[in-house]
Amino acid sequence: MSNLPLLASAYAVFLALVAALFTVVSRWQRPTAAWPHTELPRFRAVLARTLLVLAGLVLFVTALRHGTEPTSLASLGAAALVVAAVAWRVAG
Amino acid sequence: MNDEASPASARGLLVARGWVQVTLLVLLAGFFVLGLLAYRTYAASPPIPDAVVDPSGRVVFTGADVREGQAVFLRNGLMSYGSVLGHGAYLGPDFTADYLRRAADHVLDHHGGALEGAERTARDFQENRYDERTGKLETSEAQARAFEHVRAHYGTFFGEPTTRWGLRPGAITDPAEIHQLTAFFAWTAWAASARRPGESYSYTNNWPPEPRVGNQPTAPMVLWSMLSLAALLGGIGLLFAAYGRWGERLGWRARDHARLTFRDEVELTPSQRATTWFFVTMAALFVVQTLVGGASQHYRAELTGFFGLDLARVLPFNLARTWHLQLAILWVATSYLAAGIFIAPLIARGEPRGQGPFVFALLGALVVVVTGSLAGELAGIHGWTTSTWLGNQGFEYLELGRVWQVLLVLGLTFWVGLLYRTLRPRLGREHAGNMPWLFFFSALAIPAFYAVGLLVHHEASFTANDFWRFWVVHLWVEDFLEIFTTVVVAYMFVLLGVVAERVAMLVVYLHVILYSVGGVIGTMHHLYFSGAPVEHMALGAFFSAAEVLPLTFLTVEAWSFLRLGATQEGSTSQPFLHRWAVMCLVAVGFWNFLGAGIFGFLINLPIVSYYEIGTALTSNHGHASMMGVYGMLAVGLALFALRYLTQRERWSDRLAALTFWSLNVGLAWMVFATLFPLGLLQLHQSVEHGYFEARALTAATSETRALVEWLRLPGDAVFIAGGAIPLLLLAVRAARFPSRGTTTELPDVLFTELDPAASEHEASAESEPPGTT
């Protein structure tokens, strides 16, 4: 499939957006009480990090196998930037 | 339900009678409609002709060939390899679509190719030449020749002397069996293309999508897709309106005034102690289930070998898949059985003498059924036996041999008998609508609805079998296991003193009503394309949209549920004993909404299902909901009981935490790395190029798909090594270091109130007369 790098980039961005959504929701629901209120944001944070690692892996593997063309590299690079930005936000 | 009918000393109904009446009404209405649909299934299924003849009168195949072909298909485990009418496994092709494409291409060539013969080919397949009076179906000359052509193809495919297709070498070599198998596929393809008498669509509502025979979406399909969306949106609106109006009375509410301390160690009855071995068995089955799951997944990434080993000689894909599915049901069920046995003495405040040996007898019977059924499936799929009684029945989810199936039903009934034996003194003092009876009724439904699977048998038509099979797959699992779980979880909270009994009952009744409104008739959403008439699709689509409602409600309810934890944590200085058991329930809420709600609804509309059925999007929903909801609940119940069954100093919260996080991270990875994106790729391919292309074995093994499949490996490794194995270690610890103290009389709660005066105020509020709610 020739548009595989584009699809992989789109999917990595989708995963990053889901991770961002988890993080945003957790910040809305800033806990005011004790456990297990405190666990739900943690639950989402772990899932968000899992999705970001997966997004990174998808981009890395696709770049290794299909990253020879400039257009592929451009789409993968742009997606990597989005994933990195979300990762920075989640880590912060 | 009548309070006066109860014994004089019995406790009255704790909630308003309306709850009981509405529950009964919803269940009765649902099963009345299902009864009508059962009749219609038999009355309007595609007929199996006595003989299929060509224009010269020569018999191409007979009805007996079709029936025997179905038996060949099932006992060789091919429903765990590919599918028929969209139902089965997803490595191999859908044999209905496969036959239809191969036959259509042959007929198209016969009629002069795509330019000249397209219309004639479509007409050839659509014309229904079945004569009800003679029982004969006449095919065209071209179709009769196509049958010979496709039979030769299947002869080569199933006779393949190597394991290159993931099947055992020479899976089916007998020409007579190949003829019968092809006849069965041909019959399903006829039902999929010949128009129903008096209608403009086929017996399968034009499924599969195949332009060569003119199969395209039907008007009812689009109409009921739209109406089911409207039902969903309207239902959510009504739900939130109800929640806004009565929200303060619905859902989990903590006993606000109680300050509690939890009993760290409680004396246990002999039957409760025996459940340790159930949990060891359950965790061992879970480990094996994940390992064979990993093996079956590997076939999708690397069809011809397992890291250089020719695994299919020992464990062909269909055997790995069969065991994966059967073990999923068995380990989850084992946990539920154990949880029931563990909770019952707490409800009854003790147990009769001799209960412990009975429970061990049940465990022995369970082990016999598990090992016997797995061995039978091994023997059946390897061709060592053709017996469906001891070997492989082969129906997806009901693969186990008939003898094991009957024994399992008897075992489940014996389990209910054991629960009754323990509960009897308490039941006699309770109104039949109160919690102890709800617990008993929900347990009784488990063998009752599993037993429906006995109506599925090799001689019946595929459509009728599918109707009853989904009573087990959907109704048993998604409705009655869910209800049993709700009751058990509610009882856990009552026993822990976190909620009042009346609040728990309201939650149980509300859940039963919401699940049953959509879930009972919604079972029919599995039968859109199985050959059942169009009303199955209409009612299935409309009511199954309502299945999302309780899941939405659960997300709203999650807040009040979380407040329970916060309340009790704030009211005591000691760490909460059941931290990871309750975290599993939190995860259940998440996966219920994502796996069952979003991923389920994603494939629920008939127009989506038309292109999607049998792709990885179905697996995506299956894994996220089966493991995310029922599996996670089973693990949560195990952690709850194991905490009491293990010596306090030997319990490891770290292992429990590792289990919890690894299962959730592994499952999320499994879903988002492979199943969801792969399903989207297949759906796109199905709409763009055709269903045949999306399900073809060559497509399944393409480089792109293999890459997506390989991506799943890290998540699966985390799931198995970090999730399933630590759970087994926890269970083994409980067996090696059992908690001390045995009793036949138990306290009725697992907590001590530090501030009883404060809760007296609450108790008086709770004792308002029934009917004031």
mmCIF file of C-alpha atoms in Angstrom, chain A residues 1 4 7 11 14-15 18 22 29 33-40 42-44 46-47 50-51 53-54 57-58 61-62 65-66, chain B residues 559 562-563 565-566 568-569 576 579-580 582-583 586-587 590-591 660-661 664-665 668-669 672-673 676-677 681 703-704 707 711 714:
data_model
loop_
_atom_site.group_PDB
_atom_site.id
_atom_site.type_symbol
_atom_site.label_atom_id
_atom_site.label_comp_id
_atom_site.label_asym_id
_atom_site.label_seq_id
_atom_site.Cartn_x
_atom_site.Cartn_y
_atom_site.Cartn_z
ATOM 1 C CA MET A 1 0.000 0.000 0.000
ATOM 2 C CA LEU A 4 0.850 3.454 4.265
ATOM 3 C CA LEU A 7 -2.087 6.212 7.199
ATOM 4 C CA TYR A 11 -3.143 6.894 13.171
ATOM 5 C CA PHE A 14 -5.132 9.909 16.422
ATOM 6 C CA LEU A 15 -3.463 7.986 19.254
ATOM 7 C CA VAL A 18 -6.754 10.224 22.469
ATOM 8 C CA PHE A 22 -7.327 11.425 28.610
ATOM 9 C CA GLN A 29 -11.469 16.146 37.165
ATOM 10 C CA ALA A 33 -11.178 13.785 47.807
ATOM 11 C CA ALA A 34 -9.188 10.729 48.742
ATOM 12 C CA TRP A 35 -8.709 7.414 46.995
ATOM 13 C CA PRO A 36 -10.038 6.169 44.573
ATOM 14 C CA HIS A 37 -10.727 9.627 43.156
ATOM 15 C CA THR A 38 -7.006 9.987 42.841
ATOM 16 C CA GLU A 39 -6.685 6.744 40.932
ATOM 17 C CA LEU A 40 -8.853 7.591 37.958
ATOM 18 C CA ARG A 42 -3.642 7.878 37.238
ATOM 19 C CA PHE A 43 -5.474 5.185 35.319
ATOM 20 C CA ARG A 44 -5.973 7.544 32.400
ATOM 21 C CA VAL A 46 -1.004 5.294 32.341
ATOM 22 C CA LEU A 47 -3.220 4.588 29.341
ATOM 23 C CA THR A 50 0.811 3.611 26.672
ATOM 24 C CA LEU A 51 -0.858 5.159 23.621
ATOM 25 C CA VAL A 53 4.582 4.855 23.268
ATOM 26 C CA LEU A 54 2.504 2.965 20.733
ATOM 27 C CA LEU A 57 6.514 2.781 17.782
ATOM 28 C CA VAL A 58 4.117 3.000 14.835
ATOM 29 C CA VAL A 61 8.568 1.080 12.402
ATOM 30 C CA THR A 62 6.913 2.810 9.452
ATOM 31 C CA ARG A 65 10.268 0.272 6.361
ATOM 32 C CA HIS A 66 8.800 3.022 4.213
ATOM 33 C CA TRP B 559 -18.851 9.446 39.977
ATOM 34 C CA LEU B 562 -16.009 6.742 43.225
ATOM 35 C CA ARG B 563 -17.436 8.819 46.038
ATOM 36 C CA GLY B 565 -14.310 4.922 47.976
ATOM 37 C CA ALA B 566 -13.513 8.473 48.982
ATOM 38 C CA GLN B 568 -14.856 5.171 53.327
ATOM 39 C CA GLU B 569 -11.180 6.047 52.845
ATOM 40 C CA PHE B 576 -8.493 -0.057 52.220
ATOM 41 C CA ARG B 579 -7.927 -1.382 46.728
ATOM 42 C CA TRP B 580 -7.086 -3.458 43.631
ATOM 43 C CA VAL B 582 -12.197 -1.973 43.460
ATOM 44 C CA MET B 583 -9.715 -0.645 40.902
ATOM 45 C CA VAL B 586 -13.168 1.173 37.990
ATOM 46 C CA ALA B 587 -11.471 -0.392 34.953
ATOM 47 C CA PHE B 590 -13.876 2.289 31.477
ATOM 48 C CA TRP B 591 -13.887 -0.825 29.297
ATOM 49 C CA PHE B 660 -4.049 -4.704 37.410
ATOM 50 C CA TRP B 661 -1.784 -2.337 35.480
ATOM 51 C CA ASN B 664 -5.072 -2.798 31.429
ATOM 52 C CA VAL B 665 -1.968 -1.576 29.597
ATOM 53 C CA ALA B 668 -5.183 -1.095 25.599
ATOM 54 C CA TRP B 669 -2.130 -1.927 23.508
ATOM 55 C CA PHE B 672 -5.078 0.263 19.752
ATOM 56 C CA ALA B 673 -1.968 -1.318 18.211
ATOM 57 C CA PHE B 676 -8.822 -1.275 15.925
ATOM 58 C CA PRO B 677 -6.509 -0.070 13.102
ATOM 59 C CA LEU B 681 -8.193 -1.124 7.204
ATOM 60 C CA GLU B 703 2.911 -7.338 4.405
ATOM 61 C CA THR B 704 0.957 -4.365 5.738
ATOM 62 C CA LEU B 707 3.201 -5.480 10.274
ATOM 63 C CA LEU B 711 2.866 -4.438 16.573
ATOM 64 C CA PRO B 714 4.746 -5.989 23.216
#
